[in-house]
Short mmCIF file of C-alpha atoms in Angstrom, two decimals:
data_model
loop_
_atom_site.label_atom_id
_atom_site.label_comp_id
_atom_site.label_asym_id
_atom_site.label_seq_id
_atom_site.Cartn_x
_atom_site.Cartn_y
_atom_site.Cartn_z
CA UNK A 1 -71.23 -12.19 -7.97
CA UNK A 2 -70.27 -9.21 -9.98
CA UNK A 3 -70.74 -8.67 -13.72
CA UNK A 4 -67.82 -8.55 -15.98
CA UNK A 5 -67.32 -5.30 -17.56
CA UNK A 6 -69.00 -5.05 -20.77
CA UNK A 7 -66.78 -3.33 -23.94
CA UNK A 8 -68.15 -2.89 -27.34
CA UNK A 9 -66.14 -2.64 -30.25
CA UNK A 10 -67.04 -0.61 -33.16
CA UNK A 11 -65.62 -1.55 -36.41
CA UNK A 12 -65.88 -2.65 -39.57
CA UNK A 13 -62.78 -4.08 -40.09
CA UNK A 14 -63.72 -8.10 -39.17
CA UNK A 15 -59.94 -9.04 -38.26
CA UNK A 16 -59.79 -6.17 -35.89
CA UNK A 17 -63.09 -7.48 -34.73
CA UNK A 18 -62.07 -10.39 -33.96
CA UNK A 19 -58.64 -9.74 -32.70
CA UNK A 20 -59.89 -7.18 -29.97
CA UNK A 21 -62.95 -9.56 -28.91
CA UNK A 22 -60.25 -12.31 -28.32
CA UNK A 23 -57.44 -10.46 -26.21
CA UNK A 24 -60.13 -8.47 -24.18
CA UNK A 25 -62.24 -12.01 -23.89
CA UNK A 26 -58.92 -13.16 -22.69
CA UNK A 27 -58.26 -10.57 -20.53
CA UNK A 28 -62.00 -10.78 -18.29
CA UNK A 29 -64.19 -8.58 -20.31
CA UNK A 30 -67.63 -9.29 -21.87
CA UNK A 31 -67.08 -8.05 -25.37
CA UNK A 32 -70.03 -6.71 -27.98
CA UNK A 33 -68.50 -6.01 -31.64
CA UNK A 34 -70.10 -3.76 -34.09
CA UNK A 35 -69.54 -3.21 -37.56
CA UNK A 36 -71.19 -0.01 -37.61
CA UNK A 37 -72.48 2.97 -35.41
CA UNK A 38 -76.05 2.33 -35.88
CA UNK A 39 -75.27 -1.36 -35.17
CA UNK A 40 -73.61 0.12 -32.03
CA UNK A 41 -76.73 2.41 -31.06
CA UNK A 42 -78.44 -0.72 -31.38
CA UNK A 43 -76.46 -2.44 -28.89
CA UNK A 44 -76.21 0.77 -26.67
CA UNK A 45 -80.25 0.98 -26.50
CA UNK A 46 -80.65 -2.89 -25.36
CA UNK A 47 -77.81 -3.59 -23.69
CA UNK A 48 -75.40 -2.31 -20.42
CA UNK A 49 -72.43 -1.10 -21.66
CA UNK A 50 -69.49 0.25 -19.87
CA UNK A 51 -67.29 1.71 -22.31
CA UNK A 52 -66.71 2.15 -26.18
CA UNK A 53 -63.57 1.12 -28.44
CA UNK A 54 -64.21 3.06 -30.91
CA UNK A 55 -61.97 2.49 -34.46
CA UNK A 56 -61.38 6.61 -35.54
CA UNK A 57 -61.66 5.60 -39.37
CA UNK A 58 -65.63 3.75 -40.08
CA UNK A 59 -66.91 3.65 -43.57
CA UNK A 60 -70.84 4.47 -42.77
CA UNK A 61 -71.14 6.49 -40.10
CA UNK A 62 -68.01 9.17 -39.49
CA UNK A 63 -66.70 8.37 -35.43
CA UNK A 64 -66.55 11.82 -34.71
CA UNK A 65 -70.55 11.49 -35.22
CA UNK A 66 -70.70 8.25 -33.56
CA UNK A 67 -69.26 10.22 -30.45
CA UNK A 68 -70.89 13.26 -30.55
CA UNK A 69 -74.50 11.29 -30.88
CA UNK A 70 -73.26 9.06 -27.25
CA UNK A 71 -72.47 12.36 -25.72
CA UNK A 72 -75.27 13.93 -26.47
CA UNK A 73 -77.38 11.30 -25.28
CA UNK A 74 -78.61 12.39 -21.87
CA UNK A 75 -78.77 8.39 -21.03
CA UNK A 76 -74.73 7.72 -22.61
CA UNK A 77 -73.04 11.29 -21.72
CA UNK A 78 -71.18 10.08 -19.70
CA UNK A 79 -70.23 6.70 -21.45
CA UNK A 80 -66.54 6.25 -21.89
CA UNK A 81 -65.03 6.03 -25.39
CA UNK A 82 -61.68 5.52 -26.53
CA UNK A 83 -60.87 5.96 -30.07
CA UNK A 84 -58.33 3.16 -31.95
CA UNK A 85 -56.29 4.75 -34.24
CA UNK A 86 -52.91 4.62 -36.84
CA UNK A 87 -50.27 5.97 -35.78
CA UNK A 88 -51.32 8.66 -39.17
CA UNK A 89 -54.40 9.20 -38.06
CA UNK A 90 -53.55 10.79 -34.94
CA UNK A 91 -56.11 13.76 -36.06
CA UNK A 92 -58.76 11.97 -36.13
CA UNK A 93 -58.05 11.24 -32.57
CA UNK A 94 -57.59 14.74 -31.63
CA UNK A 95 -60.44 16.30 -33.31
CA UNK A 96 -62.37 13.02 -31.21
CA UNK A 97 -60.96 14.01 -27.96
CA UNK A 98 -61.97 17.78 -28.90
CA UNK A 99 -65.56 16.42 -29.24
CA UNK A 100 -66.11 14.22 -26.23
CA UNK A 101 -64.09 11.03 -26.40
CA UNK A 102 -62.12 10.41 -23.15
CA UNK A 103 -59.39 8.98 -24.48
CA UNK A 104 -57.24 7.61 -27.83
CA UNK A 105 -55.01 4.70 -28.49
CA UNK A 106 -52.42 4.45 -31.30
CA UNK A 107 -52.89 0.71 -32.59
CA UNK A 108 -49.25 -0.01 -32.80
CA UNK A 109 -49.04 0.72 -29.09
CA UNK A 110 -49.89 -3.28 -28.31
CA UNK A 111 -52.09 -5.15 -26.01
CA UNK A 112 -50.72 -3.62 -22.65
CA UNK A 113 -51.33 -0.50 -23.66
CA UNK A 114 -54.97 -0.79 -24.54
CA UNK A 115 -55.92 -2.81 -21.34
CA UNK A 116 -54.23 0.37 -19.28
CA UNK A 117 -56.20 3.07 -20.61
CA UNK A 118 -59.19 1.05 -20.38
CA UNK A 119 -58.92 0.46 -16.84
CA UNK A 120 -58.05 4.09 -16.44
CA UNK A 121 -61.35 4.98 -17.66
CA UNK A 122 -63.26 2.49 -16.25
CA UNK A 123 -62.24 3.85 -13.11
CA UNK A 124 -63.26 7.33 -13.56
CA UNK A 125 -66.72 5.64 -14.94
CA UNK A 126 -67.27 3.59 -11.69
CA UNK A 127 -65.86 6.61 -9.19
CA UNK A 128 -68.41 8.99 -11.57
CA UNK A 129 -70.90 6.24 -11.08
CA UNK A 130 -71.09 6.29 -7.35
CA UNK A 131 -71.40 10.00 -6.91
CA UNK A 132 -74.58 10.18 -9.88
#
């Protein structure tokens, strides 16, 4: 039988939290919130992972540093992470793409949206994960 594909959130905003866990519980996926990176680095040291929602605005820990510290991880480099952000925030997004994040959503863009791109990364992981 074949695992569900495991997503952690990282935020610390608990209604976004719990709104993500529910629609991507919903939609098949094993979900793992965090309410901070080193929460997340936590999870990411004990657990399998497949890919990172990452919210582009924390209050702790910067994202941009969240994703340069996966990518630079010789055991997460090539972990996907998509960054969740306002539709004003769109930099953020950009300078995360510019330093390793494979992809951005704009919150407002709904539910479809956000189960799309994930499965477009989650099938470059598994076609990357063959050939490694």
């Amino acid at each position: 039988m074949k695992e569900k594909t495991s997503i952690l959130i990282i935020d610390d905003n608990p209604d976004n939290l719990e709104m993500f866990s529910r629609r991507l519980n919903v939609a098949g996926y094993t979900v793992r919130p965090a309410n901070n990176g080193e929460e997340a680095f936590d999870i990411l040291s004990k657990e399998k992972i497949d890919c990172v929602l990452l919210n582009s605005r924390l209050s702790q820990m910067p994202s941009i540093e969240v994703v340069k510290r996966i990518k630079s991880d010789k055991g997460l480099e090539f972990m996907p992470v998509i960054i969740l952000t306002g539709l004003e925030k769109e930099a953020d997004a950009l300078t995360g793409l510019e330093d390793g994040a494979d992809d951005y959503i704009i919150e407002s863009s709904g539910e479809q949206m956000v189960l799309v791109k994930l499965k477009m990364v989650l099938r470059t992981k598994y076609l990357r994960d063959e050939f490694i």
